[in-house]
Amino acid sequence: MTEIQRPGALYQQVAAAIREAILSGEFEPGAPLPSEAQLIQRYQVSRPTVRNAVATLRAEGLIEVRHGKGSFVRSDGQPAVTIERRVSRTAKGRFTTPDGSEWDEAEVTAYRSRTTRATGQLLGLDTEEDLFVCDRLLVDPASGTRAMHRMLTPFAIAADVPVFGEAPGPTLTAAYEIMTQVGHKLWWSETVRARMPLPDERSTLRLPDATPILHVARVTHGTNDRPLLLEELRTGADRAELAYRITADKEPARRGRA
Amino acid sequence: MTEIQRPGALYQQVAAAIREAILSGEFEPGAPLPSEAQLIQRYQVSRPTVRNAVATLRAEGLIEVRHGKGSFVRSDGQPAVTIERRVSRTAKGRFTTPDGSEWDEAEVTAYRSRTTRATGQLLGLDTEEDLFVCDRLLVDPASGTRAMHRMLTPFAIAADVPVFGEAPGPTLTAAYEIMTQVGHKLWWSETVRARMPLPDERSTLRLPDATPILHVARVTHGTNDRPLLLEELRTGADRAELAYRITADKEPARRGRA
DNA sequence: TATCATTTGTTCGTATGTATC
DNA sequence: CGATACATACGAACAAATGAT
């Protein structure tokens, strides 16, 4: 039985006590926490209070709760997948996107859509402009990590290159290759964000509780900085990380909001 | 009064109904949701059920709840701060880190510490090796966005350059400049992760509910790919994003795990 | 300034359903 | 099948923040 007498609400004091026990190593990663009944005894509080405390730690990503089994300390292991966001050109003139691990394509769906305010801005278009969209569900075979990939191609770009008009459209590598052969000198502008997943993203990516999504939007630019296509990659941040390699170079001209 | 009769638990059905109303635009961003009492009436459920549903939407980051006022739809606006992760070299040979907006330094504390397993690996050291550490609390004056910056310098590196041994150590720009003058050709390796904040990070960064943290670890490498120092930047993902600019170039030699 | 109604936060109690072993 | 553990749902009461009277 541990004394509780700190700041804030009762359940926060209980949560703080358990958190401290976890961070201090009293409960090892993977080890089970005491059951709700035991926590009620230990801290002399009611069941709702214990559940509130447990819910708090769960939202912090510190523990994982399994129905009928108990609560377990999450292991803060290294990410299983390192996504390297450098695009290189091989000797043969091919573009490759080294991902650390190669993804398997589990599902591919292609359809037509229109720009939203956000996607239009990234592509240098207005809203409600026509697009080809190709969604891919990617799976890392080694770890089972999942990712959602979306490629958006404006009609104006696809018109220059017939392949883009046909479903499901070319693969990414092929798209890059084609763009280069057409004479574009490519560069990429990426923005990285994180947010909590919506329920459908949670289930598609098979994410545990309190797992944020890493959301990468990459705009491929060609000659004259013309935006050619937009990629969006969404994956759970619990097992994936992004890796960049940056080299100092000359001051680049400011090209507006990335 | 809206009919509820779908999958899963009652509170999940209520949550789904409200979520749909939000995403369909019935409740505009910034607008208040019905009060708990009204939701009880609307869906004919008990208060705990309504509160559970509201808590679900809160964990998804869809709504924001203010004590004594009500629940409000979160605006999914553009981030206030775009952190540009390109390091450039000016004509004078100075390094600048254009941040989109310049940060103010609110607090600076310097101390000595040792490598952990994670930091040691990034710096190419064992664990428990001596370090100089400098923490800075950064504030974007325009938006009030906060960020935590940490710079770790191994003793071995600091020994070469006296300034590093004195608290609080040089600023980042100064550090880069010094490294260059000593003869290093610098490049950077960054890894980006996202996770839920711990309570102290929540309060320091003043983060609202369901806000993940963007965690960037940047290792500065010098001649012979020797790791010189490690920076860590942590900031709330609700108002900040990272921006990278990537150019295709020759295949780089693989340098191990980034 | 003080009070009051409204709204969310916290805490107890109780009962039942469902997953795991 | 039973025992254990978490999930859901209802009811009730009081505390605390907010804004208006």
Coordinates of C-alpha atoms in Angstrom, one line a residue, chain B residues 76-234:
Chain B
D76 CA -7.1 21.8 -38.7
G77 CA -5.3 24.9 -39.8
Q78 CA -1.9 25.1 -41.3
P79 CA 1.1 24.9 -38.9
A80 CA 2.2 28.2 -37.6
V81 CA 5.9 27.3 -37.8
T82 CA 7.7 25.6 -40.7
I83 CA 11.1 24.4 -39.6
E84 CA 13.3 24.3 -42.6
R85 CA 15.9 21.6 -42.1
R86 CA 18.4 22.8 -44.7
V87 CA 21.7 24.1 -43.5
S88 CA 23.3 26.6 -45.9
R89 CA 26.6 28.3 -46.1
T90 CA 26.6 32.0 -46.8
A91 CA 29.1 33.8 -48.9
K92 CA 31.0 34.7 -45.7
G93 CA 31.4 31.0 -44.9
R94 CA 28.9 31.2 -42.1
F95 CA 26.3 28.5 -41.5
T96 CA 22.7 29.5 -41.0
T97 CA 19.8 27.3 -40.2
P98 CA 16.8 29.1 -41.7
D99 CA 13.9 28.2 -39.5
G100 CA 11.1 30.0 -41.3
S101 CA 10.9 32.0 -38.2
E102 CA 13.7 32.7 -35.8
W103 CA 13.4 31.3 -32.3
D104 CA 13.9 33.3 -29.2
E105 CA 15.9 31.7 -26.4
A106 CA 13.8 31.7 -23.3
E107 CA 16.0 29.5 -21.1
V108 CA 19.5 28.1 -21.3
T109 CA 21.0 25.6 -19.0
A110 CA 24.3 23.8 -19.4
Y111 CA 25.5 20.7 -17.5
R112 CA 27.6 17.6 -17.8
S113 CA 26.1 14.2 -18.4
R114 CA 26.8 10.9 -20.0
T115 CA 25.7 9.1 -23.1
T116 CA 22.8 6.7 -22.9
R117 CA 22.5 3.8 -25.2
A118 CA 20.6 5.8 -27.8
T119 CA 22.7 8.9 -27.7
G120 CA 25.9 6.9 -27.6
Q121 CA 24.9 5.0 -30.7
L122 CA 24.2 8.2 -32.6
L123 CA 27.5 9.7 -31.6
G124 CA 29.5 6.5 -32.3
L125 CA 30.3 6.1 -28.6
D126 CA 29.7 3.6 -25.9
T127 CA 27.2 4.2 -23.1
E128 CA 28.3 6.3 -20.0
E129 CA 30.8 8.4 -21.9
D130 CA 31.2 12.0 -20.8
L131 CA 29.3 14.7 -22.5
F132 CA 28.7 18.5 -22.4
V133 CA 24.9 19.2 -22.6
C134 CA 23.2 22.4 -23.3
D135 CA 19.4 22.7 -23.1
R136 CA 17.6 25.7 -24.7
L137 CA 13.9 26.5 -24.5
L138 CA 13.0 28.1 -27.8
V139 CA 10.0 30.3 -28.5
D140 CA 8.7 31.5 -31.8
P141 CA 7.7 35.1 -31.0
A142 CA 5.2 35.3 -33.8
S143 CA 3.1 32.3 -32.8
G144 CA 4.2 31.5 -29.3
T145 CA 5.1 28.0 -30.4
R146 CA 7.7 26.4 -28.2
A147 CA 10.5 23.9 -28.8
M148 CA 13.1 22.2 -26.7
H149 CA 16.6 22.1 -28.1
R150 CA 19.4 20.0 -26.7
M151 CA 23.0 20.0 -27.9
L152 CA 25.3 17.2 -26.8
T153 CA 29.1 17.4 -27.3
P154 CA 31.4 14.5 -26.5
F155 CA 34.4 15.4 -24.3
A156 CA 36.7 14.2 -27.0
I157 CA 35.4 16.8 -29.4
A158 CA 35.3 19.6 -26.9
A159 CA 38.9 18.9 -26.0
D160 CA 39.9 20.0 -29.5
V161 CA 38.0 23.3 -29.2
P162 CA 38.3 25.1 -25.8
V163 CA 35.0 27.0 -26.2
F164 CA 33.0 23.9 -25.8
G165 CA 34.3 23.3 -22.4
E166 CA 32.9 26.5 -21.0
A167 CA 29.3 26.8 -19.9
P168 CA 27.0 27.3 -21.6
G169 CA 29.0 26.5 -24.6
P170 CA 28.8 28.2 -28.0
T171 CA 25.6 28.7 -29.9
L172 CA 24.8 26.4 -32.7
T173 CA 25.8 28.7 -35.5
A174 CA 29.1 29.4 -33.7
A175 CA 29.7 25.7 -33.2
Y176 CA 29.2 25.0 -36.9
E177 CA 31.5 28.0 -37.8
I178 CA 34.2 26.8 -35.4
M179 CA 34.1 23.3 -36.8
T180 CA 34.5 24.5 -40.3
Q181 CA 37.4 26.8 -39.3
V182 CA 39.1 23.8 -37.7
G183 CA 38.9 22.2 -41.1
H184 CA 35.9 20.0 -41.0
K185 CA 33.7 19.5 -44.0
L186 CA 30.3 19.1 -42.4
W187 CA 27.3 17.0 -43.2
W188 CA 24.2 16.1 -41.2
S189 CA 22.3 13.0 -40.6
E190 CA 18.8 13.5 -39.2
T191 CA 16.2 11.0 -37.9
V192 CA 12.6 12.1 -37.4
R193 CA 10.2 10.4 -35.0
A194 CA 6.9 11.2 -33.4
R195 CA 5.5 10.1 -30.0
M196 CA 3.2 11.2 -27.3
P197 CA 4.7 13.6 -24.8
L198 CA 5.6 12.9 -21.2
P199 CA 3.8 15.1 -18.7
D200 CA 6.8 17.4 -18.3
E201 CA 7.1 17.9 -22.0
R202 CA 3.4 18.6 -22.2
S203 CA 3.7 21.4 -19.7
T204 CA 7.0 22.8 -20.9
L205 CA 5.8 23.0 -24.5
R206 CA 2.3 23.9 -23.4
L207 CA 0.7 21.3 -25.6
P208 CA -3.1 20.6 -25.8
D209 CA -4.5 17.1 -25.6
A210 CA -3.8 14.5 -28.2
T211 CA -0.8 16.4 -29.6
P212 CA 2.2 14.3 -30.6
I213 CA 5.7 15.5 -30.4
L214 CA 8.0 15.7 -33.4
H215 CA 11.5 14.6 -32.3
V216 CA 14.4 15.3 -34.5
A217 CA 17.9 14.0 -33.8
R218 CA 20.6 15.6 -35.9
V219 CA 24.1 14.3 -35.9
T220 CA 26.8 16.6 -37.3
H221 CA 29.6 14.8 -39.0
G222 CA 33.0 16.2 -39.9
T223 CA 35.9 14.9 -41.9
N224 CA 36.0 11.1 -42.1
D225 CA 32.4 11.0 -41.1
R226 CA 33.4 11.5 -37.5
P227 CA 30.3 12.4 -35.4
L228 CA 31.0 15.8 -33.9
L229 CA 27.9 16.6 -32.0
L230 CA 24.3 15.7 -31.5
E231 CA 21.3 18.0 -31.5
E232 CA 17.8 17.0 -30.4
L233 CA 14.8 19.2 -31.2
R234 CA 11.4 18.5 -29.7

